[in-house]
mmCIF file of N, CA and C in Angstrom:
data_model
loop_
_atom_site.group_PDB
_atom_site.id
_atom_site.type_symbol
_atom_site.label_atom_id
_atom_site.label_comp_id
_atom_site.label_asym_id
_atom_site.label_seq_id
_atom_site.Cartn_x
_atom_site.Cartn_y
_atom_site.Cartn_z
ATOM 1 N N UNK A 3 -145.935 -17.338 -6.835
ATOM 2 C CA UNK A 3 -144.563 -16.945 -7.131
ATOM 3 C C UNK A 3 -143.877 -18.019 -7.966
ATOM 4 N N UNK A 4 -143.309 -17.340 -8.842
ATOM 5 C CA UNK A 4 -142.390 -18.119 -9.616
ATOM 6 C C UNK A 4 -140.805 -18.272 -8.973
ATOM 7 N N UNK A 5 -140.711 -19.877 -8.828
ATOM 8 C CA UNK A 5 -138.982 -20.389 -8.382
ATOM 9 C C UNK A 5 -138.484 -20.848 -9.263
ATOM 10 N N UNK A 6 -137.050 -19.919 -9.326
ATOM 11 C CA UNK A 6 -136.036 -19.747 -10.213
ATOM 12 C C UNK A 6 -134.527 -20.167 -9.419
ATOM 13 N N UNK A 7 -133.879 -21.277 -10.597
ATOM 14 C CA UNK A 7 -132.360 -20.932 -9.808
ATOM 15 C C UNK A 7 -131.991 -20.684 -10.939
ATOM 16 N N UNK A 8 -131.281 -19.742 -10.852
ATOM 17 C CA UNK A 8 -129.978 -18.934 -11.552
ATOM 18 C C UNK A 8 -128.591 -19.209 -10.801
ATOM 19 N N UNK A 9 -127.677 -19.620 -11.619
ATOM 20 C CA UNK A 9 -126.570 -19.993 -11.981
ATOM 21 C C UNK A 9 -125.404 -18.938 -11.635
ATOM 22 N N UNK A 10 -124.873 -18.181 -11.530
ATOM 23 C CA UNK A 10 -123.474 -17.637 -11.044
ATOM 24 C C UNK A 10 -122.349 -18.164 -11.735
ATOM 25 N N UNK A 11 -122.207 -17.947 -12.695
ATOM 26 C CA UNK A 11 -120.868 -18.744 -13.453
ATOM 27 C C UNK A 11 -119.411 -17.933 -13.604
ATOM 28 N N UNK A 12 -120.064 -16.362 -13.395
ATOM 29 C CA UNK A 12 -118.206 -15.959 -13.417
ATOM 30 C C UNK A 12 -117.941 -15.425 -12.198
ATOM 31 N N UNK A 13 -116.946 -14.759 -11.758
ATOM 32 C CA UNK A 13 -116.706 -13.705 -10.653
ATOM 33 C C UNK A 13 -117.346 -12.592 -10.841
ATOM 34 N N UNK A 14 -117.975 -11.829 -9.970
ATOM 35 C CA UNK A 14 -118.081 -10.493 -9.978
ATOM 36 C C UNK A 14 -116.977 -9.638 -9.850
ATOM 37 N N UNK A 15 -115.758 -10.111 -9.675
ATOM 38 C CA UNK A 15 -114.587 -9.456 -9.162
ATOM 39 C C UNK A 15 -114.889 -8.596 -7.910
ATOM 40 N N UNK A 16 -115.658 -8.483 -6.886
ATOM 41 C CA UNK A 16 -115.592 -8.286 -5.572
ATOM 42 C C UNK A 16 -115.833 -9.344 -4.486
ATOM 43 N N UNK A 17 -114.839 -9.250 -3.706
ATOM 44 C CA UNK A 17 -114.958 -10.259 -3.011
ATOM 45 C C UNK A 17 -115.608 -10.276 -1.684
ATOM 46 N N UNK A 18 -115.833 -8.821 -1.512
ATOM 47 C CA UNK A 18 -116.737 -9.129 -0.329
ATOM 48 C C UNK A 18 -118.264 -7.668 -0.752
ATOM 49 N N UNK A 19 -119.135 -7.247 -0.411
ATOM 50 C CA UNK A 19 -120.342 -6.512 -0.722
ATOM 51 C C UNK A 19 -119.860 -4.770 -0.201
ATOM 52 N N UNK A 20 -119.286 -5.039 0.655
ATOM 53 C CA UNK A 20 -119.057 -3.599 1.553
ATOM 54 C C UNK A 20 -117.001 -3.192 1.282
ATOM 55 N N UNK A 21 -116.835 -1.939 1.158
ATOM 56 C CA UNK A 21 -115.571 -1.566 1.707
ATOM 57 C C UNK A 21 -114.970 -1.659 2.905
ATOM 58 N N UNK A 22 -113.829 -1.281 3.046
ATOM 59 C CA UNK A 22 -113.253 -1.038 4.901
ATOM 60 C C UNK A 22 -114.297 0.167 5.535
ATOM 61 N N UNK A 23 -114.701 0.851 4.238
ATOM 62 C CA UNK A 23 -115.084 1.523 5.784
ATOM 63 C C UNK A 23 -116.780 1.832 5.720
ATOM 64 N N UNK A 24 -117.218 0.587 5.232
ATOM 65 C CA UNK A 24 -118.386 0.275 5.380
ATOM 66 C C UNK A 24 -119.760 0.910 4.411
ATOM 67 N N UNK A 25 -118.713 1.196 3.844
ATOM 68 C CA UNK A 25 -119.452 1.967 2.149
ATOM 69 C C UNK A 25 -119.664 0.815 0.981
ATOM 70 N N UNK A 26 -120.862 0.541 0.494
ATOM 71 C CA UNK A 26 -121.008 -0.521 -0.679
ATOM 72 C C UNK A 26 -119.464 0.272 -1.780
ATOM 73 N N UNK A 27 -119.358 -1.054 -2.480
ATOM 74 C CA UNK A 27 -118.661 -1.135 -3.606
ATOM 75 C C UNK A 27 -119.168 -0.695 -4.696
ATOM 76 N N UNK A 28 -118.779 0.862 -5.897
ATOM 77 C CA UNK A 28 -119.519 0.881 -6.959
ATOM 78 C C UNK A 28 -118.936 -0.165 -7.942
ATOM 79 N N UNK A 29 -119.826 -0.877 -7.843
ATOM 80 C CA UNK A 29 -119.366 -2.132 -8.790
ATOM 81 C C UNK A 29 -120.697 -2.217 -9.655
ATOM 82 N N UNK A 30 -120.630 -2.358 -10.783
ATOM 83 C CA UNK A 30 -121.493 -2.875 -12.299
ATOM 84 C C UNK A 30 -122.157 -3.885 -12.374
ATOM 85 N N UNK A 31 -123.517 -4.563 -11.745
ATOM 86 C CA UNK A 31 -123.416 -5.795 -11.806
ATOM 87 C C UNK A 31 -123.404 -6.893 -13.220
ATOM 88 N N UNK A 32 -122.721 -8.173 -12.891
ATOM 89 C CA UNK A 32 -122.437 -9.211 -14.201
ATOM 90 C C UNK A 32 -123.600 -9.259 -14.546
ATOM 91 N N UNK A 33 -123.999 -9.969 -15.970
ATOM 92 C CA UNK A 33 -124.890 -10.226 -16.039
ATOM 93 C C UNK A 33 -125.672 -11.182 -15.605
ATOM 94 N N UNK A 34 -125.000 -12.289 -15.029
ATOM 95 C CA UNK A 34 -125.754 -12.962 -13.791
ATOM 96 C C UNK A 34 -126.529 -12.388 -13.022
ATOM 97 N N UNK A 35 -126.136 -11.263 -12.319
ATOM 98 C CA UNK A 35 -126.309 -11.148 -11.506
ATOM 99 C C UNK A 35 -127.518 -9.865 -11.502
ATOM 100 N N UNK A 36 -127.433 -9.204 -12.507
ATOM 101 C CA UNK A 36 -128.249 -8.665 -13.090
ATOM 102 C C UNK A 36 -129.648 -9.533 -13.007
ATOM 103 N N UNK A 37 -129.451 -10.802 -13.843
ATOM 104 C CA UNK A 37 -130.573 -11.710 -14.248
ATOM 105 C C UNK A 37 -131.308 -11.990 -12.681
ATOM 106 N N UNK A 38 -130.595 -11.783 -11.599
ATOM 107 C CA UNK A 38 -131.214 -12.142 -10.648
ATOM 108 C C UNK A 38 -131.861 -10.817 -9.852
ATOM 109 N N UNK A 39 -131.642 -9.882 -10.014
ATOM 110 C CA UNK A 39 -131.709 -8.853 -9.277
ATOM 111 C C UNK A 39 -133.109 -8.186 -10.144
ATOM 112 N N UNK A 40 -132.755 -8.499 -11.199
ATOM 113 C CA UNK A 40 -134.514 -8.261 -12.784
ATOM 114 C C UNK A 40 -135.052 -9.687 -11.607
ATOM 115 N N UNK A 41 -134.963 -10.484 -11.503
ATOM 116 C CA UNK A 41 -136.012 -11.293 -10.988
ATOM 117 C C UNK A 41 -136.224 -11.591 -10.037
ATOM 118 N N UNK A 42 -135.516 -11.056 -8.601
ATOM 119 C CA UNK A 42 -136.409 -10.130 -7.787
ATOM 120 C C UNK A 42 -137.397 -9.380 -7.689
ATOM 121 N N UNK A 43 -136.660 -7.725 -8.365
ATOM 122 C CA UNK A 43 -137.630 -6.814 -8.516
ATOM 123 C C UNK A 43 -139.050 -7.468 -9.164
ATOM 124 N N UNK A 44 -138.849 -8.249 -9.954
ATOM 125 C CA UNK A 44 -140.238 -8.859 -10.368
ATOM 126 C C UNK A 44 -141.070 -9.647 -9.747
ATOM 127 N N UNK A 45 -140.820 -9.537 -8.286
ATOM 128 C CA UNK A 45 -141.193 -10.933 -7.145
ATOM 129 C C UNK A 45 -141.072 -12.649 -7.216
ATOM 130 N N UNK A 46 -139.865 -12.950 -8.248
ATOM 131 C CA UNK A 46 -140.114 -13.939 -7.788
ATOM 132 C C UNK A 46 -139.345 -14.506 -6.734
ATOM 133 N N UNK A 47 -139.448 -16.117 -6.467
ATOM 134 C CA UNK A 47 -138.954 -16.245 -5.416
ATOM 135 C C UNK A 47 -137.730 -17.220 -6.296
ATOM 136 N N UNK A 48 -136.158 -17.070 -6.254
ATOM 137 C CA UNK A 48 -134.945 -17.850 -6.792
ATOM 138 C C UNK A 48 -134.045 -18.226 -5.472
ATOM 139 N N UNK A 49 -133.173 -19.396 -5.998
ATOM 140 C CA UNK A 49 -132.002 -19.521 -5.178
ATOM 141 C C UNK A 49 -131.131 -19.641 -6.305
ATOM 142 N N UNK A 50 -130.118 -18.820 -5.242
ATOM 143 C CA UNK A 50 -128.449 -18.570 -6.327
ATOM 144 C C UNK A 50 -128.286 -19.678 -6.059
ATOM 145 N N UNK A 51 -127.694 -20.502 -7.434
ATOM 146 C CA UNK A 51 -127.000 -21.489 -7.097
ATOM 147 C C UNK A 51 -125.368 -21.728 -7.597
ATOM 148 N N UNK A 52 -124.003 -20.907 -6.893
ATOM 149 C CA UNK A 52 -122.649 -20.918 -7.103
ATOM 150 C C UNK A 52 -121.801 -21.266 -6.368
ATOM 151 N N UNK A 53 -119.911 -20.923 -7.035
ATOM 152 C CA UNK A 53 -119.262 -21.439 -6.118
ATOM 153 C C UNK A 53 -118.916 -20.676 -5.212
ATOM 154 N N UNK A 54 -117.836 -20.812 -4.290
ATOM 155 C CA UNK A 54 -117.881 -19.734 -3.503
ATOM 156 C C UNK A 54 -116.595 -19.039 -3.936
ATOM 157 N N UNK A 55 -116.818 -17.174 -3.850
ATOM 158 C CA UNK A 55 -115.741 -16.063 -4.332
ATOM 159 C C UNK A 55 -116.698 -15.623 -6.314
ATOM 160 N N UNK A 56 -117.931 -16.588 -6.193
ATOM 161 C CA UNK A 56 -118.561 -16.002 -7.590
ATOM 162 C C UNK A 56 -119.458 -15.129 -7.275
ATOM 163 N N UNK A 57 -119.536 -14.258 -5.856
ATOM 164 C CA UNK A 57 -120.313 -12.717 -5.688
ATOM 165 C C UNK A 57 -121.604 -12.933 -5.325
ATOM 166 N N UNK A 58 -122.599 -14.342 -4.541
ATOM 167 C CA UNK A 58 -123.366 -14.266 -3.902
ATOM 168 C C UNK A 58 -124.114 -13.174 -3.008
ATOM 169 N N UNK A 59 -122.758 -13.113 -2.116
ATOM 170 C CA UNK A 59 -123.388 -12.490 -1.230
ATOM 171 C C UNK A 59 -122.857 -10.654 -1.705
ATOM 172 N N UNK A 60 -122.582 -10.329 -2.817
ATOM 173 C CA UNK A 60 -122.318 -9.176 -3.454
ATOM 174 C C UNK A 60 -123.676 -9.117 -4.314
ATOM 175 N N UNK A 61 -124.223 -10.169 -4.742
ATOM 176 C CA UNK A 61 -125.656 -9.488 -5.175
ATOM 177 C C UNK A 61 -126.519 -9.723 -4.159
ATOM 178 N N UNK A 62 -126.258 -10.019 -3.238
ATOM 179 C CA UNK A 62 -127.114 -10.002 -2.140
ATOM 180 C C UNK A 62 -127.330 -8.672 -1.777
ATOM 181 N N UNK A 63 -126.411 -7.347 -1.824
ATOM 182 C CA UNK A 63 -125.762 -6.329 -0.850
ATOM 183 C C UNK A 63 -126.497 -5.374 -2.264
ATOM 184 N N UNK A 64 -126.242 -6.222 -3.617
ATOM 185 C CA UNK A 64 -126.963 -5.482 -4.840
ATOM 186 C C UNK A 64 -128.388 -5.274 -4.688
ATOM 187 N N UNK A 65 -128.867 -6.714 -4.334
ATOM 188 C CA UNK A 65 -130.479 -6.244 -4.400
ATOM 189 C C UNK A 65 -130.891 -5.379 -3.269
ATOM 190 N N UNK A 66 -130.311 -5.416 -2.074
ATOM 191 C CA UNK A 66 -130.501 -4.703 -1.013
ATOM 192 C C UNK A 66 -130.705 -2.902 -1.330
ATOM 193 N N UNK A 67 -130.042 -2.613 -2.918
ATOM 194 C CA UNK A 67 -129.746 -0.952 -2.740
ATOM 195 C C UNK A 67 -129.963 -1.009 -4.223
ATOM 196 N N UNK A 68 -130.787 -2.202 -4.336
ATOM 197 C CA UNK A 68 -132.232 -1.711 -5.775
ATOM 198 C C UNK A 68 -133.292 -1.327 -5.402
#
């Protein structure tokens, strides 16, 4: 496996992965976040590396419902 860190540099503009009433967010992913979710599906193994409110754990909730 290939280890990758990818970077997180803007907001996703959601701040948390799920709605109130427990429905994902249709949200677009950035292209960050994109870049990480292509390199998943491709097995490798990455750590996000951002600040916090830049949508971690929103592409977390992304790759989950690729």
């Amino acid at each position: 496996l290939t280890k990758r860190i990818i970077p997180i540099l803007s907001s996703g503009g959601v701040d948390a992965p799920y709605s109130e009433n427990g429905q994902p967010h249709d949200t677009a992913p950035t292209s960050e976040q994109q870049a990480i979710i292509d390199a998943v599906q491709q097995g490798n193994s990455l750590r996000i590396a951002a600040f916090a409110g830049t949508g971690k754990t929103t592409t977390l909730a992304m790759i989950g419902q690729a």
